[in-house]
Short mmCIF file of C-alpha atoms in Angstrom, two decimals:
data_model
loop_
_atom_site.label_atom_id
_atom_site.label_comp_id
_atom_site.label_asym_id
_atom_site.label_seq_id
_atom_site.Cartn_x
_atom_site.Cartn_y
_atom_site.Cartn_z
CA MET A 1 -1.93 4.63 -30.61
CA LEU A 2 -0.66 1.24 -31.64
CA ALA A 3 -2.46 -1.82 -30.30
CA LEU A 4 -0.23 -3.92 -28.07
CA ARG A 5 -0.61 -7.01 -30.25
CA SER A 6 0.94 -5.18 -33.21
CA LEU A 7 3.80 -4.03 -31.01
CA LEU A 8 4.95 -7.60 -30.38
CA ALA A 9 6.66 -7.69 -33.77
CA ILE A 10 8.91 -4.78 -32.84
CA LEU A 11 9.45 -5.16 -29.11
CA THR A 12 11.65 -7.40 -26.97
CA ILE A 13 9.53 -8.36 -23.97
CA THR A 14 11.23 -8.89 -20.63
CA THR A 15 9.23 -10.81 -18.07
CA ASN A 16 9.60 -13.67 -15.60
CA LEU A 17 6.17 -15.12 -16.33
CA PHE A 18 5.66 -18.39 -18.19
CA SER A 19 4.71 -18.04 -21.85
CA THR A 20 1.14 -19.32 -21.39
CA SER A 21 0.22 -16.93 -18.61
CA PHE A 22 2.12 -14.13 -20.35
CA SER A 23 0.04 -14.52 -23.52
CA SER A 24 -3.17 -14.13 -21.57
CA ILE A 25 -1.84 -10.96 -19.94
CA ILE A 26 -0.88 -9.55 -23.34
CA ASP A 27 -4.35 -10.27 -24.74
CA GLU A 28 -6.01 -8.62 -21.78
CA GLU A 29 -3.79 -5.54 -21.93
CA ALA A 30 -4.24 -5.25 -25.70
CA GLN A 31 -8.00 -5.08 -25.30
CA LYS A 32 -7.69 -2.40 -22.62
CA ILE A 33 -5.39 -0.26 -24.75
CA LYS A 34 -7.49 -0.68 -27.88
CA LYS A 35 -10.61 0.41 -26.00
CA ALA A 36 -8.77 3.38 -24.50
CA ASP A 37 -7.42 4.35 -27.94
CA ASN A 38 -10.89 4.57 -29.44
CA GLN A 39 -12.02 6.79 -26.60
CA LYS A 40 -8.99 9.10 -26.45
CA THR A 41 -7.85 9.58 -30.06
CA HIS A 42 -9.25 12.75 -31.59
CA PRO A 43 -11.24 12.19 -34.82
CA LYS A 44 -8.97 14.62 -36.68
CA ILE A 45 -5.91 12.56 -35.75
CA LEU A 46 -7.65 9.41 -36.98
CA GLU A 47 -8.41 11.20 -40.25
CA PHE A 48 -4.81 12.42 -40.48
CA ASN A 49 -3.51 8.87 -40.08
CA LYS A 50 -5.99 7.58 -42.65
CA ASN A 51 -4.72 10.05 -45.27
CA SER A 52 -1.01 9.29 -44.81
CA GLN A 53 -0.77 7.77 -48.29
CA ASN A 54 -1.50 11.23 -49.78
CA ARG A 55 1.57 12.78 -48.15
CA PRO A 56 3.95 14.40 -48.72
CA THR A 57 2.60 16.83 -51.29
CA LYS A 58 4.77 18.58 -53.86
CA CYS A 59 4.31 21.79 -51.89
CA GLN A 60 5.53 20.16 -48.67
CA VAL A 61 8.58 18.69 -50.40
CA CYS A 62 9.53 22.05 -51.89
CA ARG A 63 9.15 23.91 -48.61
CA ILE A 64 11.46 21.49 -46.81
CA MET A 65 13.93 21.47 -49.71
CA VAL A 66 14.40 25.25 -49.77
CA HIS A 67 14.48 25.44 -45.98
CA GLU A 68 17.35 22.95 -45.93
CA ILE A 69 19.12 24.82 -48.74
CA GLU A 70 19.04 27.95 -46.58
CA LEU A 71 20.26 26.09 -43.49
CA GLU A 72 23.17 24.51 -45.35
CA LEU A 73 24.17 27.75 -47.08
CA ASN A 74 24.11 29.51 -43.74
CA LYS A 75 26.83 27.16 -42.47
CA THR A 76 29.35 28.53 -45.00
CA LYS A 77 28.11 32.10 -45.36
CA ASN A 78 31.32 33.48 -43.82
CA SER A 79 33.69 31.18 -45.67
CA LYS A 80 36.93 32.76 -46.87
CA GLN A 81 38.10 29.64 -48.66
CA LYS A 82 39.63 30.06 -52.11
CA ILE A 83 39.49 27.52 -54.92
CA ARG A 84 42.56 27.40 -57.16
CA PHE A 85 41.88 26.33 -60.72
CA SER A 86 43.32 26.54 -64.20
CA ASN A 87 41.52 28.32 -67.03
CA SER A 88 43.91 27.30 -69.80
CA LEU A 89 44.53 24.06 -71.66
CA ASP A 90 48.17 23.79 -70.62
CA GLY A 91 47.28 24.35 -66.97
CA ARG A 92 49.82 27.13 -66.54
CA LYS A 93 47.45 30.00 -65.90
CA LYS A 94 46.02 29.67 -62.40
CA GLU A 95 43.25 31.69 -60.78
CA ASN A 96 41.67 31.78 -57.35
CA LEU A 97 37.91 31.66 -57.00
CA SER A 98 35.94 32.42 -53.85
CA TYR A 99 34.22 29.27 -52.57
CA LYS A 100 31.42 31.42 -51.13
CA THR A 101 30.20 32.49 -54.58
CA SER A 102 31.13 29.34 -56.48
CA GLU A 103 28.81 26.73 -57.94
CA LEU A 104 30.84 24.16 -56.01
CA ARG A 105 29.42 25.54 -52.77
CA LEU A 106 25.87 25.10 -54.05
CA MET A 107 26.62 21.57 -55.27
CA ASP A 108 27.99 20.71 -51.82
CA VAL A 109 24.77 22.04 -50.32
CA LEU A 110 22.52 20.11 -52.70
CA ASP A 111 24.39 16.92 -51.81
CA MET A 112 23.23 17.40 -48.20
CA VAL A 113 19.73 18.82 -48.55
CA CYS A 114 17.66 15.71 -49.22
CA GLY A 115 19.60 13.61 -46.73
CA ASN A 116 18.60 16.11 -44.06
CA VAL A 117 14.93 15.16 -44.36
CA ASP A 118 16.00 12.24 -42.16
CA TYR A 119 15.73 14.65 -39.23
CA TYR A 120 12.04 15.41 -39.83
CA ARG A 121 9.12 13.68 -38.15
CA VAL A 122 5.40 13.44 -38.84
CA ILE A 123 3.16 15.34 -36.41
CA ALA A 124 -0.65 15.40 -36.56
CA GLY A 125 -2.18 18.79 -35.84
CA PRO A 126 0.03 21.53 -37.34
CA GLN A 127 -1.04 22.79 -40.75
CA PHE A 128 2.47 21.85 -41.87
CA PRO A 129 2.89 18.31 -40.48
CA TYR A 130 6.67 17.86 -40.80
CA LEU A 131 8.86 19.20 -38.01
CA ARG A 132 12.62 18.98 -37.58
CA ASN A 133 14.29 17.57 -34.47
CA VAL A 134 11.18 16.41 -32.64
CA LYS A 135 9.90 13.00 -31.57
CA SER A 136 7.51 11.45 -34.06
CA MET A 137 3.87 11.17 -33.05
CA TYR A 138 4.19 7.41 -33.46
CA ARG A 139 7.06 7.11 -30.98
CA ILE A 140 5.23 9.29 -28.46
CA GLU A 141 2.10 7.14 -28.77
CA LEU A 142 4.13 3.94 -28.48
CA GLU A 143 5.93 5.11 -25.35
CA LYS A 144 2.61 6.15 -23.85
CA ALA A 145 1.06 2.76 -24.66
CA MET A 146 3.98 0.95 -23.06
CA LYS A 147 3.67 3.06 -19.92
CA GLU A 148 -0.10 2.64 -19.62
CA SER A 149 -0.01 -1.11 -20.29
CA GLY A 150 1.64 -1.81 -16.95
CA VAL A 151 3.67 -4.60 -18.55
CA GLY A 152 7.46 -4.41 -18.52
CA LEU A 153 8.50 -3.81 -22.14
CA THR A 154 11.83 -2.91 -23.71
CA LEU A 155 11.77 -1.12 -27.06
CA ASP A 156 14.16 -2.84 -29.47
CA ALA A 157 13.17 -1.91 -33.01
CA PRO A 158 14.69 -0.13 -36.05
CA PRO A 159 13.95 3.62 -35.99
CA GLN A 160 12.05 3.45 -39.28
CA THR A 161 9.60 0.94 -37.78
CA VAL A 162 8.78 3.24 -34.88
CA ASP A 163 9.27 6.73 -36.34
CA ASP A 164 8.12 6.27 -39.93
CA PRO A 165 5.59 3.41 -40.11
CA THR A 166 3.76 5.19 -42.95
CA ALA A 167 7.04 5.64 -44.91
CA GLU A 168 6.29 9.35 -45.35
CA ILE A 169 9.83 10.42 -44.52
CA LYS A 170 11.24 7.89 -46.95
CA ARG A 171 8.91 9.18 -49.70
CA LEU A 172 9.87 12.72 -48.75
CA HIS A 173 13.52 11.87 -49.38
CA PHE A 174 12.93 10.33 -52.80
CA GLU A 175 10.69 13.18 -53.94
CA CYS A 176 13.22 15.73 -52.70
CA VAL A 177 15.96 14.05 -54.75
CA GLN A 178 13.75 14.14 -57.83
CA MET A 179 12.86 17.80 -57.25
CA VAL A 180 16.50 18.85 -56.87
CA GLU A 181 17.38 17.09 -60.12
CA GLU A 182 14.41 18.55 -62.00
CA TYR A 183 14.88 22.14 -60.80
CA GLU A 184 18.65 22.31 -60.44
CA GLU A 185 18.95 25.07 -63.06
CA GLU A 186 16.35 27.22 -61.30
CA ILE A 187 18.09 26.69 -57.96
CA LEU A 188 21.42 27.65 -59.53
CA GLU A 189 19.87 30.75 -61.09
CA TRP A 190 18.56 31.82 -57.69
CA PHE A 191 21.95 31.20 -56.08
CA LYS A 192 23.92 33.16 -58.68
CA THR A 193 21.72 36.20 -59.27
CA ASN A 194 18.59 36.27 -57.10
CA GLN A 195 19.51 35.60 -53.48
CA ASP A 196 17.80 38.85 -52.53
CA ILE A 197 14.51 36.98 -53.13
CA PRO A 198 13.53 34.36 -50.51
CA PRO A 199 14.03 30.91 -52.08
CA ILE A 200 10.58 29.82 -50.94
CA ASP A 201 9.19 32.50 -53.27
CA TYR A 202 11.67 32.31 -56.16
CA ILE A 203 11.99 28.52 -56.30
CA CYS A 204 8.74 27.18 -54.87
CA ARG A 205 6.01 29.78 -55.30
CA GLU A 206 7.09 31.14 -58.68
CA ARG A 207 8.53 28.03 -60.35
CA VAL A 208 8.03 24.59 -58.82
CA LEU A 209 4.44 25.36 -57.79
CA GLN A 210 3.68 27.93 -60.46
CA HIS A 211 0.53 26.08 -61.53
CA GLY A 212 -0.10 24.09 -58.35
CA THR A 213 -1.33 24.45 -54.79
CA LYS A 214 0.81 26.76 -52.64
CA ASP A 215 -1.13 26.70 -49.36
CA CYS A 216 1.51 24.80 -47.40
CA LEU A 217 4.13 27.51 -47.99
CA ASP A 218 2.36 29.73 -45.46
CA ALA A 219 1.09 26.95 -43.18
CA THR A 220 1.89 27.19 -39.48
CA THR A 221 3.85 24.60 -37.51
CA GLU A 222 1.97 25.35 -34.30
CA SER A 223 -0.07 22.43 -32.99
CA PRO A 224 -3.73 22.98 -31.98
CA GLU A 225 -5.16 21.63 -28.72
CA TRP A 226 -6.31 18.41 -30.37
CA GLY A 227 -2.97 17.83 -32.11
CA SER A 228 -0.18 15.45 -31.24
CA GLN A 229 2.23 16.48 -28.53
CA ILE A 230 5.42 18.14 -29.79
CA VAL A 231 8.52 16.91 -27.97
CA LYS A 232 11.78 18.49 -29.14
CA THR A 233 15.07 16.60 -29.29
CA THR A 234 18.44 18.16 -28.59
CA THR A 235 20.39 16.54 -31.42
CA ASP A 236 19.86 15.44 -35.02
CA GLN A 237 18.46 11.92 -34.92
CA GLY A 238 18.17 10.20 -38.28
CA ILE A 239 15.77 7.41 -39.17
CA TYR A 240 17.45 5.92 -42.22
CA ASN A 241 20.98 7.41 -42.03
CA LEU A 242 20.30 8.92 -45.44
CA LEU A 243 23.56 10.83 -45.55
CA LYS A 244 25.52 7.57 -45.22
CA HIS A 245 23.78 5.57 -47.93
CA SER A 246 23.42 5.93 -51.66
CA ARG A 247 19.98 6.39 -53.19
CA SER A 248 20.01 2.85 -54.57
CA GLU A 249 20.39 1.38 -51.09
CA LEU A 250 17.16 2.93 -49.78
#
C-alpha cells in the first residue's frame, strides 16, 4: 500500500483546513497508514513488489501475445468479406480473395495485438500475474488507503501513475512489439497451415521458448488467499491508449 506522503504528488486534496494544520494531519495519517501497511501486507506480496524489475518474462509476453492473437482472430472468424485484387501487370485480370484466409487479416490482427496489452493489470498472487480487464493491485491499495485515512481525498492522476507505477505494462507492450517483429514468419506459418495446433504450443512452446523456460504457459490465474484482491471491470480500460499512439510516442 502506498504511503500517504507519496500520494500527495498524484492526488488533488480537497479540504477546508488551513495549510499548516492540514500538513500536521497528513503527517499523522501517513504514519498510521505506514504502520498498518507493515502489519497487513503479506511477505509474498512484498517480495512480488520487490521483484517487479524482473517482469515481464519472455514466457509471459508470449502467452499474452498469442492469447490476443486468438481473441482478435475470433472477431473475424465468420467474415465473408472478399478482397478484389489484380494478379497481372496491366491490372486487367481481377480475382477475389477471401479475407478470412488472407494474410491481410493476420496483419490487421497483429496491428492490434500489442496495443491490447493496455487492458492488462499487474496482480500479486496468481502464478500468472497479468490479468485482463481487472483493477490493478496498485489502484485497489490506493483506494483502500484513501478510505482508511479518514481524510477527504480526490484521485486526480494519470492512469499510468496509479495502475502501472512499476512500468511493467509499458515494458510488456515494447517486448510484445519486438516479439511480433522477430517471429512474424512463424506466426504467419501457423496462420496459413497449422491452425489445428494451439498457438500457445506452436508459437510459444515449440519456437519462441524452444530453449527457454516455459512454466508460465501452464500457470494459473487464480489468486491464493494471500494474494491481491481481483476486481473485474466491465469495459476495456487502457492505461496508455496504446492503440491511439505510435510506438515512438511511448
